[in-house]
Short mmCIF file of C-alpha atoms (C1' of nucleotides) in Angstrom, two decimals:
data_model
loop_
_atom_site.label_atom_id
_atom_site.label_comp_id
_atom_site.label_asym_id
_atom_site.label_seq_id
_atom_site.Cartn_x
_atom_site.Cartn_y
_atom_site.Cartn_z
CA MET A 1 0.00 0.00 0.00
CA GLU A 2 2.49 2.62 1.02
CA LYS A 3 5.48 3.79 -0.92
CA GLY A 4 7.08 6.20 1.47
CA TYR A 5 4.37 8.72 0.80
CA PHE A 6 2.81 8.77 4.18
CA PRO A 7 3.95 9.86 7.58
CA SER A 8 4.39 6.95 9.95
CA ASP A 9 3.12 8.66 13.09
CA ARG A 10 -0.41 8.87 11.83
CA PRO A 11 -3.28 9.19 14.27
CA ALA A 12 -5.64 6.32 14.92
CA LEU A 13 -9.16 6.79 13.59
CA THR A 14 -12.41 5.81 15.23
CA VAL A 15 -16.10 6.44 14.73
CA ASP A 16 -18.44 7.12 17.66
CA ILE A 17 -22.18 7.24 17.50
CA VAL A 18 -24.67 9.20 19.56
CA LEU A 19 -27.89 7.23 19.30
CA PHE A 20 -31.12 8.93 20.31
CA ARG A 21 -34.52 7.61 21.15
CA LEU A 22 -37.60 8.96 22.81
CA SER A 23 -38.85 7.63 26.10
CA ASP A 24 -42.23 8.65 27.44
CA ASP A 25 -41.23 12.14 28.30
CA GLN A 26 -37.51 12.35 27.70
CA LEU A 27 -34.89 12.15 25.04
CA GLU A 28 -32.44 9.38 25.75
CA THR A 29 -29.07 8.30 24.46
CA LEU A 30 -27.45 4.88 24.49
CA LEU A 31 -24.31 4.34 26.52
CA ILE A 32 -22.04 1.32 26.59
CA CYS A 33 -20.13 0.23 29.62
CA ARG A 34 -16.48 -0.01 28.62
CA GLY A 35 -15.03 -3.48 29.15
CA LYS A 36 -11.42 -2.52 28.45
CA PRO A 37 -9.09 0.25 29.49
CA PRO A 38 -8.86 3.13 29.22
CA PHE A 39 -11.91 4.16 31.23
CA LYS A 40 -12.73 0.53 31.96
CA GLY A 41 -16.10 0.35 33.66
CA LYS A 42 -17.05 3.86 32.61
CA TRP A 43 -19.85 4.70 30.26
CA ALA A 44 -19.18 5.77 26.68
CA ILE A 45 -21.06 6.14 23.46
CA PRO A 46 -20.78 3.19 21.08
CA GLY A 47 -17.95 3.26 18.57
CA GLY A 48 -14.70 1.70 17.47
CA PHE A 49 -11.85 1.75 15.02
CA VAL A 50 -12.38 2.29 11.33
CA HIS A 51 -11.31 -0.69 9.29
CA ALA A 52 -8.87 -0.26 6.48
CA ASP A 53 -11.28 -0.90 3.67
CA GLU A 54 -14.56 0.56 4.82
CA SER A 55 -16.00 4.03 4.47
CA LEU A 56 -16.67 6.11 7.55
CA HIS A 57 -20.40 5.71 7.17
CA ALA A 58 -20.00 1.95 6.86
CA ALA A 59 -17.84 1.89 9.95
CA ALA A 60 -20.43 3.78 11.95
CA LYS A 61 -23.15 1.46 10.71
CA ARG A 62 -21.11 -1.61 11.55
CA GLU A 63 -20.25 -0.44 15.06
CA LEU A 64 -23.85 0.36 15.72
CA ARG A 65 -24.93 -3.07 14.58
CA GLU A 66 -22.20 -4.83 16.56
CA GLU A 67 -22.99 -3.00 19.75
CA THR A 68 -26.76 -2.70 19.55
CA GLY A 69 -28.01 -5.06 16.87
CA LEU A 70 -29.68 -2.15 15.13
CA LYS A 71 -29.75 -1.81 11.38
CA ASP A 72 -31.34 0.78 9.17
CA VAL A 73 -31.49 3.63 11.61
CA TYR A 74 -31.03 7.20 10.54
CA LEU A 75 -27.32 7.97 10.57
CA GLU A 76 -25.59 11.21 9.79
CA GLN A 77 -22.06 12.48 10.19
CA LEU A 78 -21.80 15.03 12.96
CA TYR A 79 -18.33 16.39 13.48
CA THR A 80 -14.77 15.18 13.76
CA PHE A 81 -13.05 15.55 17.10
CA GLY A 82 -9.29 15.58 17.01
CA ASP A 83 -7.86 17.14 20.11
CA PRO A 84 -4.44 15.52 20.64
CA LYS A 85 -5.23 14.82 24.28
CA ARG A 86 -8.71 13.45 23.95
CA ASP A 87 -7.56 9.84 24.37
CA PRO A 88 -5.00 8.87 27.01
CA ARG A 89 -3.73 6.02 24.84
CA GLY A 90 -2.30 8.44 22.30
CA ARG A 91 -3.52 10.23 19.26
CA VAL A 92 -7.02 9.15 18.32
CA VAL A 93 -9.21 11.17 16.02
CA THR A 94 -12.88 10.29 16.03
CA VAL A 95 -15.53 10.95 13.45
CA ALA A 96 -18.73 11.36 15.41
CA TYR A 97 -22.10 10.36 14.01
CA PHE A 98 -25.55 10.85 15.29
CA ALA A 99 -28.31 8.30 14.91
CA VAL A 100 -32.01 8.23 15.62
CA ALA A 101 -34.13 5.18 16.36
CA THR A 102 -37.66 4.48 17.48
CA THR A 103 -38.48 3.27 20.95
CA ALA A 104 -39.90 0.06 19.47
CA GLU A 105 -36.69 -0.81 17.65
CA THR A 106 -34.72 -0.30 20.81
CA ALA A 107 -37.10 -2.09 23.16
CA GLU A 108 -34.83 -5.02 23.98
CA PRO A 109 -31.56 -3.56 25.15
CA GLU A 110 -28.11 -4.93 24.27
CA ALA A 111 -29.31 -6.95 21.32
CA GLY A 112 -25.76 -6.86 20.03
CA ASP A 113 -22.76 -8.84 21.24
CA ASP A 114 -23.73 -10.50 24.46
CA ALA A 115 -20.78 -9.30 26.45
CA ILE A 116 -21.84 -5.72 25.92
CA LYS A 117 -23.57 -3.92 28.75
CA ALA A 118 -25.65 -1.08 27.47
CA ALA A 119 -28.17 1.33 28.95
CA TRP A 120 -30.30 4.26 27.96
CA TYR A 121 -29.86 7.51 29.81
CA PRO A 122 -32.00 10.61 29.66
CA LEU A 123 -30.00 13.50 28.29
CA ASN A 124 -30.36 15.58 31.40
CA LYS A 125 -29.25 12.75 33.69
CA LEU A 126 -26.11 11.53 32.05
CA PRO A 127 -23.54 9.73 34.18
CA ASP A 128 -19.85 10.52 33.91
CA VAL A 129 -18.78 9.50 30.45
CA ALA A 130 -15.38 8.61 29.07
CA PHE A 131 -13.13 10.68 26.77
CA ASP A 132 -14.74 13.84 25.41
CA HIS A 133 -18.01 12.01 24.88
CA LYS A 134 -19.93 14.53 26.92
CA ASP A 135 -19.03 17.22 24.41
CA ILE A 136 -19.99 14.92 21.57
CA ILE A 137 -23.37 14.13 23.08
CA LYS A 138 -24.04 17.81 23.71
CA TYR A 139 -23.13 18.67 20.18
CA ALA A 140 -25.33 15.90 18.82
CA HIS A 141 -28.27 17.02 20.92
CA GLN A 142 -27.92 20.55 19.62
CA ARG A 143 -27.82 19.24 16.08
CA LEU A 144 -30.87 17.07 16.59
CA ARG A 145 -32.88 19.98 17.93
CA TYR A 146 -31.72 22.09 15.08
CA LYS A 147 -32.50 19.57 12.39
CA LEU A 148 -35.87 18.89 13.86
CA GLU A 149 -36.80 22.46 13.12
CA TYR A 150 -36.10 22.39 9.45
CA THR A 151 -36.00 18.77 8.29
CA SER A 152 -38.18 15.73 8.75
CA VAL A 153 -35.74 13.82 10.93
CA GLY A 154 -38.28 13.91 13.75
CA PHE A 155 -40.27 11.13 12.15
CA ARG A 156 -37.38 8.78 12.81
CA LEU A 157 -38.22 9.00 16.48
CA LEU A 158 -41.69 7.58 15.93
CA PRO A 159 -42.99 4.25 14.65
CA ALA A 160 -44.35 4.06 11.13
CA GLU A 161 -47.87 4.89 12.26
CA PHE A 162 -48.54 7.54 14.84
CA THR A 163 -51.18 9.96 16.01
CA LEU A 164 -50.88 13.69 15.73
CA ALA A 165 -50.76 13.95 19.51
CA GLU A 166 -47.77 11.61 19.60
CA LEU A 167 -46.02 13.59 16.94
CA GLN A 168 -46.62 16.81 18.77
CA THR A 169 -45.37 15.32 22.02
CA ALA A 170 -42.20 14.15 20.29
CA TYR A 171 -41.56 17.65 19.01
CA GLN A 172 -42.22 19.17 22.38
CA ILE A 173 -39.80 16.83 24.10
CA VAL A 174 -36.97 17.49 21.71
CA LEU A 175 -37.54 21.21 21.43
CA GLY A 176 -38.25 21.58 25.10
CA GLU A 177 -41.27 23.84 24.70
CA GLU A 178 -45.02 23.64 24.42
CA LEU A 179 -46.61 23.93 21.02
CA ASP A 180 -50.12 25.06 20.14
CA LYS A 181 -52.24 22.08 19.16
CA ARG A 182 -54.30 23.74 16.45
CA ASN A 183 -51.40 25.52 14.85
CA PHE A 184 -49.27 22.39 14.97
CA ARG A 185 -51.90 20.26 13.29
CA ARG A 186 -52.69 22.79 10.64
CA ARG A 187 -49.06 23.34 9.69
CA ILE A 188 -48.07 19.75 9.51
CA LEU A 189 -51.12 18.78 7.50
CA GLU A 190 -50.69 21.68 5.12
CA ALA A 191 -47.04 20.77 4.67
CA GLY A 192 -48.23 17.53 3.11
CA ILE A 193 -45.55 15.38 4.68
CA ILE A 194 -47.87 12.98 6.43
CA GLU A 195 -50.96 11.17 5.23
CA GLU A 196 -53.87 9.41 6.85
CA THR A 197 -53.68 5.65 7.12
CA GLY A 198 -57.43 5.39 7.55
CA LYS A 199 -56.84 3.45 10.76
CA TYR A 200 -57.65 4.55 14.27
CA ARG A 201 -56.24 3.85 17.67
CA SER A 202 -58.20 3.68 20.90
CA GLY A 203 -56.71 4.81 24.14
CA GLN A 204 -57.88 4.08 27.68
CA VAL A 205 -60.52 6.77 27.48
CA GLY A 206 -61.74 9.34 25.05
CA PRO A 207 -62.33 9.29 21.35
CA ARG A 208 -60.22 7.29 18.92
CA ALA A 209 -57.26 9.02 17.28
CA GLN A 210 -56.57 8.90 13.60
CA LEU A 211 -53.28 7.24 12.64
CA TYR A 212 -50.98 8.92 10.17
CA ARG A 213 -47.87 7.82 8.36
CA TYR A 214 -44.89 9.76 7.07
CA ARG A 215 -44.83 10.25 3.32
CA ASP A 216 -41.25 9.50 2.39
CA ASP A 217 -41.86 10.83 -1.09
CA ALA A 218 -42.26 14.25 0.46
CA VAL A 219 -39.08 16.24 0.07
CA VAL A 220 -39.23 18.61 2.93
CA GLU A 221 -36.59 21.03 3.99
CA ALA A 222 -37.70 24.34 5.38
CA LYS A 223 -35.81 27.31 4.14
CA ALA A 224 -33.82 29.17 6.73
CA ARG A 225 -35.07 32.62 7.49
CA ARG A 226 -32.56 34.87 5.92
CA LEU A 227 -30.74 37.45 7.84
CA PHE A 228 -31.08 39.84 4.91
CA PRO A 229 -33.56 38.72 2.34
CA MET B 1 2.73 5.70 22.75
CA GLU B 2 1.03 2.49 21.82
CA LYS B 3 0.62 -0.57 23.96
CA GLY B 4 -1.00 -2.92 21.53
CA TYR B 5 -4.27 -1.08 21.80
CA PHE B 6 -4.49 0.19 18.29
CA PRO B 7 -4.89 -1.45 14.94
CA SER B 8 -1.79 -1.15 12.79
CA ASP B 9 -3.52 -0.69 9.46
CA ARG B 10 -4.86 2.70 10.39
CA PRO B 11 -5.79 5.18 7.68
CA ALA B 12 -3.68 8.25 7.03
CA LEU B 13 -5.27 11.54 8.01
CA THR B 14 -5.13 14.84 6.17
CA VAL B 15 -6.85 18.19 6.28
CA ASP B 16 -7.90 20.04 3.13
CA ILE B 17 -9.12 23.58 2.97
CA VAL B 18 -11.52 25.24 0.57
CA LEU B 19 -10.60 28.92 0.69
CA PHE B 20 -13.06 31.43 -0.71
CA ARG B 21 -12.71 35.03 -1.72
CA LEU B 22 -14.75 37.45 -3.74
CA SER B 23 -13.53 38.83 -7.02
CA ASP B 24 -15.35 41.67 -8.72
CA ASP B 25 -18.32 39.62 -9.71
CA GLN B 26 -17.51 36.05 -8.82
CA LEU B 27 -16.81 33.78 -5.94
CA GLU B 28 -13.37 32.23 -6.25
CA THR B 29 -11.48 29.41 -4.59
CA LEU B 30 -7.77 28.87 -4.25
CA LEU B 31 -6.16 25.92 -5.97
CA ILE B 32 -2.62 24.63 -5.63
CA CYS B 33 -0.76 22.93 -8.42
CA ARG B 34 0.45 19.60 -7.10
CA GLY B 35 4.22 19.18 -7.30
CA LYS B 36 4.25 15.51 -6.33
CA PRO B 37 2.39 12.41 -7.37
CA PRO B 38 -0.30 11.34 -7.27
CA PHE B 39 -2.02 13.79 -9.60
CA LYS B 40 1.28 15.61 -10.15
CA GLY B 41 0.65 18.79 -12.13
CA LYS B 42 -3.05 18.73 -11.37
CA TRP B 43 -4.88 21.31 -9.33
CA ALA B 44 -6.02 20.59 -5.81
CA ILE B 45 -7.20 22.46 -2.78
CA PRO B 46 -4.53 23.22 -0.19
CA GLY B 47 -4.00 20.65 2.54
CA GLY B 48 -1.68 18.07 4.02
CA PHE B 49 -1.12 15.50 6.70
CA VAL B 50 -2.12 16.10 10.27
CA HIS B 51 0.86 16.09 12.60
CA ALA B 52 0.92 13.81 15.58
CA ASP B 53 0.57 16.51 18.19
CA GLU B 54 -1.67 19.13 16.66
CA SER B 55 -5.43 19.49 16.67
CA LEU B 56 -7.34 19.30 13.41
CA HIS B 57 -8.08 23.00 13.49
CA ALA B 58 -4.40 23.76 14.08
CA ALA B 59 -3.45 21.50 11.20
CA ALA B 60 -5.81 23.30 8.86
CA LYS B 61 -4.50 26.64 10.01
CA ARG B 62 -0.91 25.57 9.55
CA GLU B 63 -1.46 24.17 6.08
CA LEU B 64 -3.21 27.31 5.05
CA ARG B 65 -0.36 29.43 6.30
CA GLU B 66 2.27 27.23 4.69
CA GLU B 67 0.60 27.23 1.34
CA THR B 68 -0.80 30.74 1.18
CA GLY B 69 0.85 32.81 3.89
CA LEU B 70 -2.54 33.67 5.31
CA LYS B 71 -3.24 33.86 9.01
CA ASP B 72 -6.36 34.76 10.88
CA VAL B 73 -8.89 33.88 8.26
CA TYR B 74 -12.28 32.46 9.13
CA LEU B 75 -11.93 28.70 9.37
CA GLU B 76 -14.58 26.14 10.06
CA GLN B 77 -14.73 22.35 9.88
CA LEU B 78 -16.83 21.21 6.98
CA TYR B 79 -17.09 17.45 6.69
CA THR B 80 -14.86 14.40 6.80
CA PHE B 81 -14.43 12.44 3.60
CA GLY B 82 -13.39 8.85 4.01
CA ASP B 83 -14.18 6.82 0.95
CA PRO B 84 -11.59 4.01 0.83
CA LYS B 85 -10.83 4.73 -2.81
CA ARG B 86 -10.57 8.49 -2.69
CA ASP B 87 -6.77 8.44 -2.77
CA PRO B 88 -4.87 6.11 -5.13
CA ARG B 89 -1.98 5.87 -2.65
CA GLY B 90 -4.09 3.98 -0.17
CA ARG B 91 -6.41 4.80 2.64
CA VAL B 92 -6.47 8.51 3.34
CA VAL B 93 -9.24 10.14 5.30
CA THR B 94 -9.46 13.90 5.03
CA VAL B 95 -11.09 16.38 7.33
CA ALA B 96 -12.24 19.20 5.05
CA TYR B 97 -12.39 22.80 6.23
CA PHE B 98 -13.75 25.87 4.64
CA ALA B 99 -12.15 29.26 4.94
CA VAL B 100 -13.08 32.77 3.93
CA ALA B 101 -10.73 35.67 3.21
CA THR B 102 -10.99 39.17 1.85
CA THR B 103 -9.76 40.10 -1.57
CA ALA B 104 -7.26 42.50 -0.01
CA GLU B 105 -5.65 39.80 2.14
CA THR B 106 -5.27 37.57 -0.87
CA ALA B 107 -4.04 40.23 -3.28
CA GLU B 108 -0.50 38.87 -3.66
CA PRO B 109 -0.89 35.24 -4.64
CA GLU B 110 1.36 32.44 -3.40
CA ALA B 111 2.69 34.33 -0.43
CA GLY B 112 3.50 30.99 1.16
CA ASP B 113 6.35 28.63 0.34
CA ASP B 114 7.96 29.86 -2.82
CA ALA B 115 7.83 26.60 -4.65
CA ILE B 116 4.07 26.56 -4.48
CA LYS B 117 2.12 27.48 -7.56
CA ALA B 118 -1.31 28.71 -6.66
CA ALA B 119 -4.21 30.32 -8.52
CA TRP B 120 -7.70 31.56 -7.90
CA TYR B 121 -10.48 30.04 -9.93
CA PRO B 122 -14.08 31.19 -10.18
CA LEU B 123 -16.35 28.51 -8.84
CA ASN B 124 -18.17 28.06 -12.09
CA LYS B 125 -14.96 27.70 -14.09
CA LEU B 126 -13.03 25.15 -12.10
CA PRO B 127 -10.39 23.09 -13.88
CA ASP B 128 -10.09 19.37 -13.35
CA VAL B 129 -9.12 18.85 -9.75
CA ALA B 130 -7.41 15.95 -8.03
CA PHE B 131 -8.94 13.36 -5.71
CA ASP B 132 -12.53 14.05 -4.70
CA HIS B 133 -11.78 17.73 -4.32
CA LYS B 134 -14.54 18.70 -6.68
CA ASP B 135 -17.09 17.20 -4.30
CA ILE B 136 -15.43 18.96 -1.40
CA ILE B 137 -15.51 22.33 -3.14
CA LYS B 138 -19.15 21.83 -4.07
CA TYR B 139 -20.04 20.93 -0.54
CA ALA B 140 -18.16 23.94 0.81
CA HIS B 141 -19.89 26.27 -1.62
CA GLN B 142 -23.26 24.99 -0.53
CA ARG B 143 -22.33 25.49 3.09
CA LEU B 144 -21.08 29.02 2.46
CA ARG B 145 -24.31 29.98 0.75
CA TYR B 146 -26.24 28.44 3.52
CA LYS B 147 -24.31 30.08 6.32
CA LEU B 148 -24.51 33.43 4.61
CA GLU B 149 -28.24 33.29 5.05
CA TYR B 150 -28.28 32.85 8.76
CA THR B 151 -24.92 33.91 10.15
CA SER B 152 -22.64 36.86 9.70
CA VAL B 153 -19.91 34.96 7.89
CA GLY B 154 -20.49 37.18 4.87
CA PHE B 155 -18.57 40.00 6.47
CA ARG B 156 -15.42 37.91 6.23
CA LEU B 157 -15.54 38.42 2.50
CA LEU B 158 -15.25 42.19 2.84
CA PRO B 159 -12.59 44.51 4.26
CA ALA B 160 -13.11 46.08 7.65
CA GLU B 161 -14.85 49.11 6.17
CA PHE B 162 -17.34 48.80 3.36
CA THR B 163 -20.32 50.51 1.81
CA LEU B 164 -23.79 49.11 1.86
CA ALA B 165 -23.64 48.71 -1.89
CA GLU B 166 -20.52 46.55 -1.58
CA LEU B 167 -22.14 44.45 1.07
CA GLN B 168 -25.22 43.94 -1.02
CA THR B 169 -23.13 43.00 -4.03
CA ALA B 170 -21.25 40.43 -1.98
CA TYR B 171 -24.51 38.86 -0.90
CA GLN B 172 -25.82 38.83 -4.41
CA ILE B 173 -22.74 37.12 -5.75
CA VAL B 174 -22.76 34.38 -3.18
CA LEU B 175 -26.48 33.82 -3.23
CA GLY B 176 -26.72 34.16 -6.97
CA GLU B 177 -29.78 36.36 -6.97
CA GLU B 178 -30.72 40.03 -7.00
CA LEU B 179 -31.77 41.66 -3.77
CA ASP B 180 -33.95 44.71 -3.30
CA LYS B 181 -31.84 47.68 -2.28
CA ARG B 182 -34.27 49.27 0.11
CA ASN B 183 -35.26 46.07 1.82
CA PHE B 184 -31.65 44.98 2.12
CA ARG B 185 -30.55 48.22 3.73
CA ARG B 186 -33.44 48.35 6.10
CA ARG B 187 -32.96 44.82 7.32
CA ILE B 188 -29.28 44.97 7.87
CA LEU B 189 -29.46 48.27 9.67
CA GLU B 190 -32.32 47.10 11.85
CA ALA B 191 -30.38 43.95 12.67
CA GLY B 192 -27.81 46.15 14.37
CA ILE B 193 -24.82 44.17 13.20
CA ILE B 194 -23.07 47.02 11.41
CA GLU B 195 -22.38 50.56 12.48
CA GLU B 196 -21.42 53.78 10.75
CA THR B 197 -17.76 54.69 10.75
CA GLY B 198 -18.59 58.32 10.02
CA LYS B 199 -16.28 58.17 7.03
CA TYR B 200 -17.24 58.40 3.40
CA ARG B 201 -15.85 57.10 0.19
CA SER B 202 -15.99 58.87 -3.14
CA GLY B 203 -16.35 56.94 -6.32
CA GLN B 204 -15.60 58.13 -9.85
CA VAL B 205 -18.92 59.88 -10.07
CA GLY B 206 -21.97 60.36 -7.97
CA PRO B 207 -22.45 61.10 -4.31
CA ARG B 208 -20.17 59.76 -1.58
CA ALA B 209 -21.08 56.52 0.13
CA GLN B 210 -21.13 56.09 3.87
CA LEU B 211 -18.66 53.52 5.19
CA TYR B 212 -19.80 50.95 7.72
CA ARG B 213 -18.00 48.45 9.85
CA TYR B 214 -19.07 45.11 11.24
CA ARG B 215 -19.85 45.11 14.93
CA ASP B 216 -18.15 42.00 16.20
CA ASP B 217 -19.88 42.38 19.53
CA ALA B 218 -23.14 41.65 17.75
CA VAL B 219 -24.10 38.05 18.25
CA VAL B 220 -26.18 37.34 15.26
CA GLU B 221 -27.63 34.05 14.24
CA ALA B 222 -30.98 34.04 12.58
CA LYS B 223 -33.36 31.42 13.74
CA ALA B 224 -34.34 28.85 11.20
CA ARG B 225 -37.91 28.98 10.12
CA ARG B 226 -39.50 26.03 11.73
CA LEU B 227 -41.23 23.38 9.83
CA PHE B 228 -43.90 23.20 12.54
CA PRO B 229 -43.83 26.03 14.97
"C1'" DC C 1 -72.64 9.71 33.28
"C1'" DC C 2 -68.18 11.34 33.65
"C1'" DA C 3 -63.34 11.98 32.81
"C1'" DA C 4 -60.09 12.27 29.24
"C1'" DA C 5 -58.47 13.29 24.99
"C1'" DA C 6 -59.59 14.37 19.81
"C1'" DG C 7 -60.71 17.46 16.77
"C1'" DT C 8 -61.82 22.02 14.77
"C1'" DG C 9 -61.72 28.31 12.78
"C1'" DT C 10 -61.20 32.91 13.27
"C1'" DT C 11 -59.15 37.20 14.33
"C1'" DT C 12 -55.27 40.13 14.94
"C1'" DG C 13 -50.79 41.66 14.39
"C1'" DC C 14 -46.59 41.34 12.18
"C1'" DT C 15 -43.37 40.53 8.58
"C1'" DC C 16 -42.20 40.24 3.90
"C1'" DT C 17 -42.36 42.13 -0.68
"C1'" DA C 18 -42.82 45.12 -4.35
"C1'" DC C 19 -41.99 49.39 -6.09
"C1'" DA C 20 -39.86 54.88 -7.99
"C1'" DC C 21 -37.93 59.20 -7.27
"C1'" DC C 22 -34.73 62.85 -5.65
"C1'" DC C 23 -30.23 64.59 -4.74
"C1'" DA C 24 -25.25 64.85 -4.15
"C1'" DT C 25 -21.10 64.53 -6.48
"C1'" DG C 26 -17.08 64.50 -9.90
"C1'" DG C 27 -15.77 65.20 -14.35
"C1'" DC D 1 -24.68 70.35 -16.78
"C1'" DC D 2 -25.04 65.65 -16.90
"C1'" DA D 3 -24.32 60.89 -15.87
"C1'" DT D 4 -23.84 57.94 -12.10
"C1'" DG D 5 -25.01 55.92 -8.10
"C1'" DG D 6 -26.55 56.86 -2.96
"C1'" DG D 7 -30.16 57.28 -0.28
"C1'" DT D 8 -35.11 57.06 1.19
"C1'" DG D 9 -40.91 55.29 2.61
"C1'" DT D 10 -45.31 53.19 1.98
"C1'" DA D 11 -49.10 50.18 0.90
"C1'" DG D 12 -50.80 45.43 0.28
"C1'" DA D 13 -50.48 40.52 0.88
"C1'" DG D 14 -49.40 36.59 3.20
"C1'" DC D 15 -47.99 34.32 7.34
"C1'" DA D 16 -47.73 33.44 12.29
"C1'" DA D 17 -49.74 33.48 16.87
"C1'" DA D 18 -53.24 33.47 20.21
"C1'" DC D 19 -57.24 31.57 21.72
"C1'" DA D 20 -61.96 27.83 23.70
"C1'" DC D 21 -65.45 24.81 22.92
"C1'" DT D 22 -67.74 20.50 21.24
"C1'" DT D 23 -67.64 15.64 20.52
"C1'" DT D 24 -66.38 10.96 21.14
"C1'" DT D 25 -65.34 7.14 23.79
"C1'" DG D 26 -64.29 3.57 27.62
"C1'" DG D 27 -65.02 2.55 32.15
#
DNA sequence: CCAAAAGTGTTTGCTCTACACCCATGG
DNA sequence: CCATGGGTGTAGAGCAAACACTTTTGG
């Protein structure tokens, strides 16, 4: 492979993934208990070294599958963290990804390699985490909130069929603020990004709620409000 | 440094920088003529290997200084490109940055290492470029346009003192559309991110134009228009 | 029958957009 | 004096925000 082109003291390269899901009233992220030093026994976000012949996206996908059993979740590159001191072992640069899954997909924890101890933590009750993973999680949370406002990534938090109340609750949890029911419903219906399934769901009490599904043919990206239009 | 922790077949890591400036009526990017294989004699964006003990940001800054002589330009991480086949030498992952400079700062080309041949190309008249640098430039351009709409990065394209007409022209060039003069002036003045210098500039003909300066104490970030507020 | 949640319109204020003329200046 | 470009305000349309009651259902 090499022909004297490359420096020999190259950094090691990892991918790390911040995986989000929605609990009843909180946004949660998956943490893995580290089985090896450094930070043995501490919590960390899932991740690992990039193999020689795989793309970064593929590496993130593979690590996620190995450590959680999940496939086909939403996955997007976040930022690359390369502080020389971020890993006590030496120089390790990590390409961070953020991922979004539904609560149903993530119902049975640690579906990945059996030896792996994993747990979901609400974002405002994180334990001490290894490396600079706290920064990474914070950054990912900010990005999720941001993308929720102008893309349709929010639907990845919900199952395929959902009620408008559930959708609104999901938005409220991530954005951290109350939304007006009538305005919310009007906007989202007018945007044309969801459609009726024709089915209904009954709760404990009260009338039945119409079920909707996300229209993945809808290309939706809100334009940013310009500073100077 | 290592203790058997790390894989030995780790990828090499570079930084590459897309540097923008404004010519009279175009957005331009700096290209370097490669003196070594691979792609010897072809154009490429400035960049190089990350040293063992420097952060990614520092590496980008250093490469930019070495290859252009520029310091203190706006520099922001863009995206990390890691396709296994993007470099014919073997596995090279690159952390791309984008940078913005004023035309004045970049007036004397190739102020860096003397051996380096550099040139500015308008974005719509790029030559063939090495590696996947065309993708990187495209991505950076998109990001610049985008950030111009909701941050104050646009001021980095202009000298410290500028007229409103110059500012509007800069916006029009990057956004690729005409803006209404009265609306533009009103908005930007109401936003409070520039202030009068009290000085004036005379052109060849016509009245003198007031000079403004950017208020760097102004924290300006427009909120995105929500999909579902 | 009662508690809980679903569903539904209108008004008001604000923001965005479109648009045209006068005047100062340098040559 | 004239060509060039700087500077200025208003009216109309569309969008966003605030707001409360009726209906359905399961227990």
